Short mmCIF file of C-alpha atoms in Angstrom, two decimals:
data_model
loop_
_atom_site.label_atom_id
_atom_site.label_comp_id
_atom_site.label_asym_id
_atom_site.label_seq_id
_atom_site.Cartn_x
_atom_site.Cartn_y
_atom_site.Cartn_z
CA MET V 19 3.05 2.47 -19.03
CA HIS V 20 2.16 0.88 -15.70
CA LYS V 21 -0.74 2.15 -13.62
CA PHE V 22 -0.25 2.19 -9.85
CA ILE V 23 -2.48 2.98 -6.90
CA ALA V 24 -0.65 4.94 -4.18
CA MET V 25 -2.35 4.41 -0.83
CA VAL V 26 -1.95 7.22 1.69
CA GLY V 27 -1.65 5.22 4.91
CA THR V 28 -2.90 7.90 7.29
CA ASN V 29 -5.92 10.08 8.09
CA SER V 30 -3.76 13.12 8.76
CA THR V 31 -4.50 16.14 6.59
CA GLU V 32 -0.89 17.37 6.79
CA SER V 33 1.01 14.13 6.20
CA THR V 34 4.54 13.85 4.85
CA ASN V 35 3.56 10.37 3.64
CA ARG V 36 1.00 11.97 1.33
CA LYS V 37 3.64 14.48 0.30
CA LEU V 38 6.05 11.64 -0.51
CA LEU V 39 3.46 9.94 -2.73
CA GLN V 40 2.65 13.24 -4.42
CA TYR V 41 6.35 13.69 -5.12
CA MET V 42 6.48 10.21 -6.67
CA GLN V 43 3.38 10.96 -8.74
CA SER V 44 5.11 14.00 -10.24
CA HIS V 45 8.67 12.68 -10.33
CA PHE V 46 7.76 9.44 -12.12
CA ALA V 47 5.03 10.89 -14.36
CA ASP V 48 6.94 9.91 -17.50
CA GLN V 49 7.34 6.32 -16.27
CA ALA V 50 4.00 5.39 -14.73
CA GLU V 51 0.52 6.65 -13.96
CA ILE V 52 0.18 6.98 -10.18
CA GLU V 53 -3.22 7.66 -8.60
CA LEU V 54 -3.38 8.62 -4.94
CA MET V 55 -5.92 6.75 -2.81
CA GLU V 56 -7.18 8.17 0.48
CA ILE V 57 -8.40 5.88 3.26
CA LYS V 58 -9.44 8.43 5.88
CA ASP V 59 -13.17 8.36 5.04
CA LEU V 60 -13.65 4.62 5.53
CA PRO V 61 -15.86 3.67 8.48
CA ILE V 62 -14.37 1.61 11.29
CA PHE V 63 -14.37 -2.06 10.35
CA ASN V 64 -17.22 -3.83 12.15
CA LYS V 65 -17.58 -7.19 10.37
CA PRO V 66 -21.11 -6.52 9.09
CA GLU V 67 -23.49 -9.44 9.38
CA ASP V 68 -24.80 -8.95 5.84
CA LYS V 69 -21.20 -9.33 4.56
CA LYS V 70 -21.52 -6.12 2.53
CA VAL V 71 -18.64 -3.68 2.37
CA PRO V 72 -19.07 0.11 2.16
CA ALA V 73 -19.30 1.57 -1.33
CA LEU V 74 -15.99 3.38 -0.77
CA ALA V 75 -14.21 0.13 0.10
CA GLN V 76 -15.66 -1.54 -3.00
CA SER V 77 -14.55 1.38 -5.17
CA MET V 78 -11.05 1.14 -3.69
CA ALA V 79 -11.00 -2.61 -4.35
CA ASP V 80 -12.05 -2.09 -7.97
CA LYS V 81 -9.27 0.45 -8.54
CA ILE V 82 -6.68 -1.84 -6.96
CA SER V 83 -7.87 -4.77 -9.09
CA ASP V 84 -7.48 -2.69 -12.24
CA ALA V 85 -4.02 -1.41 -11.29
CA ASP V 86 -0.71 -3.09 -12.09
CA GLY V 87 0.52 -2.59 -8.54
CA VAL V 88 0.07 -0.73 -5.27
CA ILE V 89 2.42 1.61 -3.41
CA ILE V 90 1.66 2.06 0.30
CA SER V 91 3.24 4.87 2.29
CA THR V 92 2.89 4.33 6.02
CA PRO V 93 3.65 6.46 9.08
CA GLU V 94 4.80 4.77 12.27
CA TYR V 95 2.90 4.98 15.54
CA ASP V 96 3.96 2.93 18.56
CA HIS V 97 6.37 0.83 16.48
CA SER V 98 3.56 -0.14 14.08
CA ALA V 99 1.46 0.95 11.13
CA PRO V 100 -1.44 3.23 12.09
CA ALA V 101 -4.87 1.86 12.94
CA VAL V 102 -6.49 3.66 10.01
CA LEU V 103 -4.29 1.73 7.56
CA MET V 104 -5.03 -1.60 9.21
CA ASN V 105 -8.72 -0.66 9.12
CA ALA V 106 -8.52 -0.16 5.35
CA LEU V 107 -6.78 -3.50 4.88
CA GLU V 108 -9.42 -5.22 6.98
CA TRP V 109 -12.13 -3.91 4.67
CA LEU V 110 -10.06 -4.97 1.65
CA SER V 111 -9.93 -8.54 2.93
CA PHE V 112 -13.60 -8.88 3.92
CA TYR V 113 -15.24 -10.80 1.06
CA ILE V 114 -13.34 -8.66 -1.44
CA HIS V 115 -9.77 -9.62 -2.24
CA PRO V 116 -8.10 -7.16 -4.63
CA LEU V 117 -4.63 -7.61 -3.16
CA VAL V 118 -4.27 -11.35 -3.83
CA ASP V 119 -1.01 -11.73 -5.82
CA LYS V 120 -0.95 -7.95 -6.39
CA PRO V 121 2.57 -6.42 -6.45
CA VAL V 122 3.05 -4.03 -3.51
CA MET V 123 5.84 -1.57 -2.74
CA ILE V 124 6.05 -0.27 0.84
CA ILE V 125 7.58 3.10 1.70
CA GLY V 126 7.28 5.44 4.66
CA ALA V 127 8.08 8.85 6.09
CA SER V 128 8.42 9.89 9.71
CA TYR V 129 9.49 12.91 11.73
CA GLY V 130 12.16 10.89 13.53
CA SER V 131 15.36 9.32 12.27
CA LEU V 132 14.18 5.71 11.72
CA GLY V 133 11.76 6.42 8.90
CA THR V 134 8.99 3.90 9.75
CA SER V 135 11.26 0.84 9.71
CA ARG V 136 9.21 -1.03 12.32
CA ALA V 137 5.89 -0.07 10.74
CA GLN V 138 7.07 -1.33 7.38
CA ALA V 139 8.13 -4.65 8.88
CA HIS V 140 4.74 -5.01 10.57
CA LEU V 141 2.92 -4.07 7.38
CA ARG V 142 4.78 -6.78 5.47
CA GLN V 143 3.43 -9.36 7.94
CA ILE V 144 -0.12 -8.07 7.53
CA LEU V 145 0.01 -8.03 3.73
CA ASP V 146 1.33 -11.61 3.74
CA SER V 147 -1.64 -12.85 5.78
CA PRO V 148 -3.96 -15.54 4.34
CA GLU V 149 -6.75 -12.98 3.88
CA LEU V 150 -4.66 -10.53 1.83
CA ARG V 151 -1.83 -12.51 0.15
CA ALA V 152 -0.20 -9.56 -1.58
CA ARG V 153 3.17 -9.97 -3.28
CA ILE V 154 5.45 -7.55 -1.43
CA MET V 155 8.62 -6.45 -3.20
CA PRO V 156 11.47 -8.06 -1.18
CA SER V 157 14.55 -6.34 0.23
CA SER V 158 13.22 -2.89 -0.53
CA GLU V 159 12.90 -0.37 2.26
CA PHE V 160 12.58 3.33 1.54
CA LEU V 161 12.85 5.04 4.91
CA LEU V 162 12.42 8.80 4.85
CA GLY V 163 13.42 10.13 8.25
CA HIS V 164 13.19 13.75 9.44
CA SER V 165 10.45 14.15 6.87
CA LEU V 166 9.46 17.67 7.91
CA GLN V 167 12.79 18.85 6.55
CA ALA V 168 12.89 16.45 3.58
CA PHE V 169 11.00 18.56 1.01
CA ASP V 170 11.51 21.99 -0.49
CA ASP V 171 8.71 24.53 -0.98
CA ALA V 172 7.81 22.90 -4.32
CA GLY V 173 7.36 19.49 -2.71
CA ASN V 174 10.57 17.98 -4.07
CA LEU V 175 12.93 15.79 -2.06
CA VAL V 176 16.05 17.78 -1.25
CA ASP V 177 18.42 14.91 -0.43
CA GLU V 178 19.97 13.69 -3.69
CA GLN V 179 20.97 10.38 -2.13
CA LYS V 180 17.34 9.76 -1.13
CA VAL V 181 16.20 10.67 -4.65
CA ALA V 182 18.70 8.21 -6.14
CA LYS V 183 17.54 5.48 -3.74
CA LEU V 184 13.89 6.07 -4.59
CA ASP V 185 14.69 6.11 -8.32
CA GLY V 186 16.39 2.75 -8.00
CA LEU V 187 13.64 1.17 -5.93
CA PHE V 188 10.93 2.41 -8.28
CA ALA V 189 12.81 0.96 -11.25
CA ASP V 190 13.09 -2.31 -9.34
CA PHE V 191 9.37 -2.21 -8.59
CA GLN V 192 8.56 -1.89 -12.28
CA VAL V 193 10.67 -5.00 -12.93
CA PHE V 194 9.04 -6.75 -9.97
CA VAL V 195 5.62 -6.00 -11.47
CA GLU V 196 6.67 -7.47 -14.81
CA ILE V 197 7.97 -10.62 -13.11
CA THR V 198 4.86 -10.94 -10.93
CA GLN V 199 2.61 -10.73 -13.96
CA LYS V 200 4.22 -13.96 -15.15
CA LEU V 201 3.69 -15.75 -11.83
CA THR V 202 0.09 -16.67 -12.55
CA HIS V 203 0.04 -20.46 -12.36
CA ALA V 204 -1.38 -20.57 -8.82
CA ASN V 205 -3.37 -17.34 -9.04
CA ALA V 206 -6.77 -18.98 -9.53
CA ALA V 207 -6.13 -21.40 -6.66
CA ASN V 208 -4.92 -18.58 -4.41
CA LYS V 209 -8.04 -16.54 -5.07
CA GLN V 210 -10.28 -19.53 -4.47
CA GLU V 211 -8.57 -20.31 -1.16
CA VAL V 212 -9.10 -16.74 -0.03
CA ARG V 213 -12.76 -16.81 -1.07
CA ASP V 214 -13.19 -20.04 0.89
CA LEU V 215 -11.95 -18.47 4.12
CA ASP V 216 -14.80 -18.18 6.60
CA TRP V 217 -14.72 -14.82 8.39
CA ASP V 218 -17.23 -16.15 10.92
CA LYS V 219 -14.56 -18.58 12.12
CA LEU V 220 -11.65 -16.12 12.14
#
């Protein structure tokens, strides 16, 4: 059974993105172990001179390294992913590199009708950066619009078509993880290149 980290891409205490990941955690419990990861307690990234990351960031990096893949659920603010999510990714690329060649699935929930489509596109660019180098599952958008009305009182998705879409994408992600685990020939070189990046020159 695969083990996945599910990153809650917001600092909101009442987030439908957290609710979506909690639904996945329950709905796919017989297929994978999904652990939710909060990012709201990370300090603001400040490029520390001693090159040390906060203990929380290091703990997050260790969990991501040990996982088979990462699921990120992002809101959308101003046509982009929220600052708190970008802050977390900045810490996770500062002399620690757990996302290099790590399979990532991006999903998102929003109150409006577009379901974080622009934020997901932006997040793909960020995760593909030289400092992160994640392997993002291609051609796979799960866009949950009108998310305040998307769940019943038990936290289940009410739209059967959305459930079927999520089921299919999650099955694809499991296959993507298996394929990615075989794409290891350049992994050592990729990690070395990332380690050789000089943050003082970025």
